[in-house]
Amino acid sequence: MTIEISEGKYGEITINNKSKLKNSVIENSIRSIKSNEIIESKKLESTLIRLNQIPGIDAKSTLQPGAENGQADLIIDIKDENAINGDLSIDNFGNKDTGTYKVAGSVVLRNPSGIGDQLNLRAMASNLENQYQRIAYQLPTNIGDSKIGFSYSSIQYKVGGASKDLNLSGNVNSQSIFLQQPIISQVDKYADLQIQYEDRVIKDKGDYYGSTIKKQINVLSMTFSGGGVGIMSDRSVSNFSATYSTGRAAVHNPDWDAFYQTSRRFQGVFSKLVINANQTKWFTNKLSIFGQVYAQWADKNLDSSEKIGLGGPYGVRAYSASDDSGDIGFITNIELRHAMMPQTQISAFYDYGKIRLNKNGWGGGNPFIQRAAMGAALEWSSKHGSIKLISALPISPGRSTLAKKAPSVWIQTSYSF
């Protein structure tokens, strides 16, 4: 008896394309899979993951016996999926000066041109005439698996609350271009690299300024992001990103430029590094712990649009979204979560953050500010919507005594289609 063992090879490769995605895009995505080559499971897995990352399609593969001994034919079936998606949300995540209550909506068009492209539209309005609009478009380059994208966004704001009598208002217009390249695409891990250039123009006006102040900020950034399952420990999911930015800030009003040169001193070339890392660890199917660290470092004073903010529903949650911001700092969140039912989760959390208001201090006073909070959250989610309720009470950092301040309550409801 003779037993012969040989490595399996690809026979015929067949594409059953029932989507509107062009065959040339599909062929570029599976270019690493060739007839008569040895079948490598990780390469096939990575190829299918990247193919399914093309917007608006669903791809599945099947291996079946080939015409020759030791060969397997590969059949790839592709169909359209989720051509249009969107969401609508209502929350109180804003601040009292530009509008606490917000209504936001977005629409995503996947593969509208049949080339694997995607169009994103988003708009937001607050109860105090604060408005935001953004349009973004991306498409594959057909060079490797990279994508190129463009975006334009606009903010129009009017300050109310205690500062209403100053008639402060303004707008921020931003346009950017980016190039994204996947590095690792596997079932249990991923890594991407993105390079982006942004041009941002800020115009502030009001009785306090006497005239319109125009600032322009140009930023070139590089982001490395990744994550996966079981990277740091068993039964865990981890994600991280690191963004290095360098740019130039300018003030196009001679009088205000001279004033800022002797005070905030943010003009000129700057650099900053932002790191964000989080992990969810499951102890049981229902009990888990979530931890996150967000940190920023800068080499000089920054414009307010580049600073790290302490408060808000994504920071130290007992403080307003308009709380202090700084050039350097970090925020850490720790959350113990329990799934009460498949769609309902309750959690208890602790937040802590510390910032340096300005890299190079001015005006005297303590340049460091720290905040801490503890609280609880309740979240219900389904396929087409979610409701989130958060209550957080400020505490004195480093001490267990509660600060004399009422708790902050955040609520958000959303619907998706």
PDB file of N, CA and C in Angstrom, residues 90-93 312-319 345-350 373-380 386-394 406-413:
ATOM      1  N   ILE A  90     -30.905  61.655  18.890  1.00  0.00           N
ATOM      2  CA  ILE A  90     -31.229  62.827  19.709  1.00  0.00           C
ATOM      3  C   ILE A  90     -30.505  62.654  21.039  1.00  0.00           C
ATOM      4  N   ASP A  91     -29.809  63.697  21.491  1.00  0.00           N
ATOM      5  CA  ASP A  91     -29.083  63.585  22.756  1.00  0.00           C
ATOM      6  C   ASP A  91     -28.904  64.954  23.401  1.00  0.00           C
ATOM      7  N   ASN A  92     -28.352  64.942  24.605  1.00  0.00           N
ATOM      8  CA  ASN A  92     -28.011  66.177  25.314  1.00  0.00           C
ATOM      9  C   ASN A  92     -26.496  66.253  25.532  1.00  0.00           C
ATOM     10  N   PHE A  93     -25.746  65.798  24.526  1.00  0.00           N
ATOM     11  CA  PHE A  93     -24.296  65.708  24.618  1.00  0.00           C
ATOM     12  C   PHE A  93     -23.592  67.044  24.354  1.00  0.00           C
ATOM     13  N   GLY A 312     -17.496  65.977  29.150  1.00  0.00           N
ATOM     14  CA  GLY A 312     -18.376  65.451  28.125  1.00  0.00           C
ATOM     15  C   GLY A 312     -18.659  63.964  28.295  1.00  0.00           C
ATOM     16  N   PRO A 313     -19.575  63.425  27.496  1.00  0.00           N
ATOM     17  CA  PRO A 313     -19.993  62.026  27.634  1.00  0.00           C
ATOM     18  C   PRO A 313     -18.927  61.017  27.233  1.00  0.00           C
ATOM     19  N   TYR A 314     -17.838  61.484  26.585  1.00  0.00           N
ATOM     20  CA  TYR A 314     -16.757  60.580  26.199  1.00  0.00           C
ATOM     21  C   TYR A 314     -15.478  60.858  26.978  1.00  0.00           C
ATOM     22  N   GLY A 315     -15.549  61.769  27.961  1.00  0.00           N
ATOM     23  CA  GLY A 315     -14.397  62.093  28.781  1.00  0.00           C
ATOM     24  C   GLY A 315     -14.676  61.765  30.230  1.00  0.00           C
ATOM     25  N   VAL A 316     -14.418  62.730  31.119  1.00  0.00           N
ATOM     26  CA  VAL A 316     -14.806  62.582  32.523  1.00  0.00           C
ATOM     27  C   VAL A 316     -16.269  62.993  32.601  1.00  0.00           C
ATOM     28  N   ARG A 317     -17.142  62.023  32.729  1.00  0.00           N
ATOM     29  CA  ARG A 317     -18.557  62.201  32.410  1.00  0.00           C
ATOM     30  C   ARG A 317     -19.369  63.016  33.408  1.00  0.00           C
ATOM     31  N   ALA A 318     -18.765  63.450  34.500  1.00  0.00           N
ATOM     32  CA  ALA A 318     -19.492  64.299  35.445  1.00  0.00           C
ATOM     33  C   ALA A 318     -19.377  65.775  35.086  1.00  0.00           C
ATOM     34  N   TYR A 319     -18.634  66.085  34.019  1.00  0.00           N
ATOM     35  CA  TYR A 319     -18.376  67.476  33.665  1.00  0.00           C
ATOM     36  C   TYR A 319     -18.858  67.763  32.250  1.00  0.00           C
ATOM     37  N   GLN A 345     -27.780  46.311  29.007  1.00  0.00           N
ATOM     38  CA  GLN A 345     -26.530  46.256  29.759  1.00  0.00           C
ATOM     39  C   GLN A 345     -26.504  47.354  30.807  1.00  0.00           C
ATOM     40  N   ILE A 346     -26.054  47.006  32.016  1.00  0.00           N
ATOM     41  CA  ILE A 346     -25.884  47.979  33.087  1.00  0.00           C
ATOM     42  C   ILE A 346     -24.404  48.013  33.445  1.00  0.00           C
ATOM     43  N   SER A 347     -23.904  49.197  33.819  1.00  0.00           N
ATOM     44  CA  SER A 347     -22.482  49.304  34.109  1.00  0.00           C
ATOM     45  C   SER A 347     -22.226  50.339  35.201  1.00  0.00           C
ATOM     46  N   ALA A 348     -21.091  50.178  35.876  1.00  0.00           N
ATOM     47  CA  ALA A 348     -20.590  51.148  36.846  1.00  0.00           C
ATOM     48  C   ALA A 348     -19.204  51.562  36.387  1.00  0.00           C
ATOM     49  N   PHE A 349     -18.876  52.855  36.506  1.00  0.00           N
ATOM     50  CA  PHE A 349     -17.620  53.317  35.929  1.00  0.00           C
ATOM     51  C   PHE A 349     -16.910  54.335  36.818  1.00  0.00           C
ATOM     52  N   TYR A 350     -15.624  54.495  36.510  1.00  0.00           N
ATOM     53  CA  TYR A 350     -14.780  55.511  37.139  1.00  0.00           C
ATOM     54  C   TYR A 350     -13.993  56.203  36.031  1.00  0.00           C
ATOM     55  N   ALA A 373     -14.555  61.221  38.307  1.00  0.00           N
ATOM     56  CA  ALA A 373     -15.996  60.984  38.427  1.00  0.00           C
ATOM     57  C   ALA A 373     -16.266  59.502  38.573  1.00  0.00           C
ATOM     58  N   MET A 374     -17.415  59.203  39.158  1.00  0.00           N
ATOM     59  CA  MET A 374     -17.895  57.826  39.165  1.00  0.00           C
ATOM     60  C   MET A 374     -19.386  57.869  38.852  1.00  0.00           C
ATOM     61  N   GLY A 375     -19.877  56.769  38.333  1.00  0.00           N
ATOM     62  CA  GLY A 375     -21.285  56.773  37.962  1.00  0.00           C
ATOM     63  C   GLY A 375     -21.763  55.436  37.454  1.00  0.00           C
ATOM     64  N   ALA A 376     -22.938  55.456  36.853  1.00  0.00           N
ATOM     65  CA  ALA A 376     -23.568  54.241  36.337  1.00  0.00           C
ATOM     66  C   ALA A 376     -24.210  54.542  34.995  1.00  0.00           C
ATOM     67  N   ALA A 377     -24.362  53.495  34.177  1.00  0.00           N
ATOM     68  CA  ALA A 377     -24.967  53.652  32.858  1.00  0.00           C
ATOM     69  C   ALA A 377     -25.886  52.472  32.572  1.00  0.00           C
ATOM     70  N   LEU A 378     -26.911  52.749  31.817  1.00  0.00           N
ATOM     71  CA  LEU A 378     -27.864  51.726  31.377  1.00  0.00           C
ATOM     72  C   LEU A 378     -28.039  51.880  29.879  1.00  0.00           C
ATOM     73  N   GLU A 379     -27.900  50.771  29.144  1.00  0.00           N
ATOM     74  CA  GLU A 379     -28.000  50.839  27.684  1.00  0.00           C
ATOM     75  C   GLU A 379     -28.848  49.690  27.157  1.00  0.00           C
ATOM     76  N   TRP A 380     -29.795  50.054  26.308  1.00  0.00           N
ATOM     77  CA  TRP A 380     -30.602  49.081  25.585  1.00  0.00           C
ATOM     78  C   TRP A 380     -30.310  49.235  24.107  1.00  0.00           C
ATOM     79  N   SER A 386     -31.092  52.249  19.720  1.00  0.00           N
ATOM     80  CA  SER A 386     -30.524  52.110  21.056  1.00  0.00           C
ATOM     81  C   SER A 386     -30.949  53.290  21.926  1.00  0.00           C
ATOM     82  N   ILE A 387     -30.920  53.078  23.229  1.00  0.00           N
ATOM     83  CA  ILE A 387     -31.159  54.126  24.218  1.00  0.00           C
ATOM     84  C   ILE A 387     -30.064  54.003  25.277  1.00  0.00           C
ATOM     85  N   LYS A 388     -29.414  55.121  25.570  1.00  0.00           N
ATOM     86  CA  LYS A 388     -28.324  55.113  26.547  1.00  0.00           C
ATOM     87  C   LYS A 388     -28.583  56.187  27.595  1.00  0.00           C
ATOM     88  N   LEU A 389     -28.465  55.807  28.860  1.00  0.00           N
ATOM     89  CA  LEU A 389     -28.644  56.724  29.979  1.00  0.00           C
ATOM     90  C   LEU A 389     -27.409  56.648  30.874  1.00  0.00           C
ATOM     91  N   ILE A 390     -26.782  57.800  31.141  1.00  0.00           N
ATOM     92  CA  ILE A 390     -25.563  57.867  31.945  1.00  0.00           C
ATOM     93  C   ILE A 390     -25.762  58.891  33.056  1.00  0.00           C
ATOM     94  N   SER A 391     -25.366  58.530  34.267  1.00  0.00           N
ATOM     95  CA  SER A 391     -25.375  59.460  35.393  1.00  0.00           C
ATOM     96  C   SER A 391     -24.002  59.407  36.051  1.00  0.00           C
ATOM     97  N   ALA A 392     -23.377  60.582  36.230  1.00  0.00           N
ATOM     98  CA  ALA A 392     -22.032  60.638  36.778  1.00  0.00           C
ATOM     99  C   ALA A 392     -21.918  61.723  37.834  1.00  0.00           C
ATOM    100  N   LEU A 393     -21.237  61.387  38.908  1.00  0.00           N
ATOM    101  CA  LEU A 393     -21.056  62.310  40.029  1.00  0.00           C
ATOM    102  C   LEU A 393     -19.568  62.640  40.165  1.00  0.00           C
ATOM    103  N   PRO A 394     -19.219  63.925  40.232  1.00  0.00           N
ATOM    104  CA  PRO A 394     -17.801  64.275  40.375  1.00  0.00           C
ATOM    105  C   PRO A 394     -17.280  63.914  41.758  1.00  0.00           C
ATOM    106  N   ALA A 406     -23.962  68.680  41.750  1.00  0.00           N
ATOM    107  CA  ALA A 406     -25.009  67.766  41.322  1.00  0.00           C
ATOM    108  C   ALA A 406     -24.478  66.840  40.233  1.00  0.00           C
ATOM    109  N   PRO A 407     -25.016  65.636  40.109  1.00  0.00           N
ATOM    110  CA  PRO A 407     -24.549  64.717  39.071  1.00  0.00           C
ATOM    111  C   PRO A 407     -24.944  65.197  37.681  1.00  0.00           C
ATOM    112  N   SER A 408     -24.146  64.801  36.699  1.00  0.00           N
ATOM    113  CA  SER A 408     -24.473  65.058  35.292  1.00  0.00           C
ATOM    114  C   SER A 408     -25.244  63.865  34.753  1.00  0.00           C
ATOM    115  N   VAL A 409     -26.246  64.136  33.947  1.00  0.00           N
ATOM    116  CA  VAL A 409     -27.051  63.079  33.349  1.00  0.00           C
ATOM    117  C   VAL A 409     -27.001  63.235  31.836  1.00  0.00           C
ATOM    118  N   TRP A 410     -26.595  62.183  31.160  1.00  0.00           N
ATOM    119  CA  TRP A 410     -26.510  62.175  29.704  1.00  0.00           C
ATOM    120  C   TRP A 410     -27.498  61.147  29.170  1.00  0.00           C
ATOM    121  N   ILE A 411     -28.187  61.497  28.099  1.00  0.00           N
ATOM    122  CA  ILE A 411     -29.131  60.570  27.495  1.00  0.00           C
ATOM    123  C   ILE A 411     -29.053  60.684  25.977  1.00  0.00           C
ATOM    124  N   GLN A 412     -29.109  59.532  25.333  1.00  0.00           N
ATOM    125  CA  GLN A 412     -29.077  59.500  23.865  1.00  0.00           C
ATOM    126  C   GLN A 412     -29.990  58.393  23.374  1.00  0.00           C
ATOM    127  N   THR A 413     -30.771  58.703  22.375  1.00  0.00           N
ATOM    128  CA  THR A 413     -31.591  57.705  21.708  1.00  0.00           C
ATOM    129  C   THR A 413     -31.307  57.764  20.218  1.00  0.00           C
TER     130      THR A 413
END
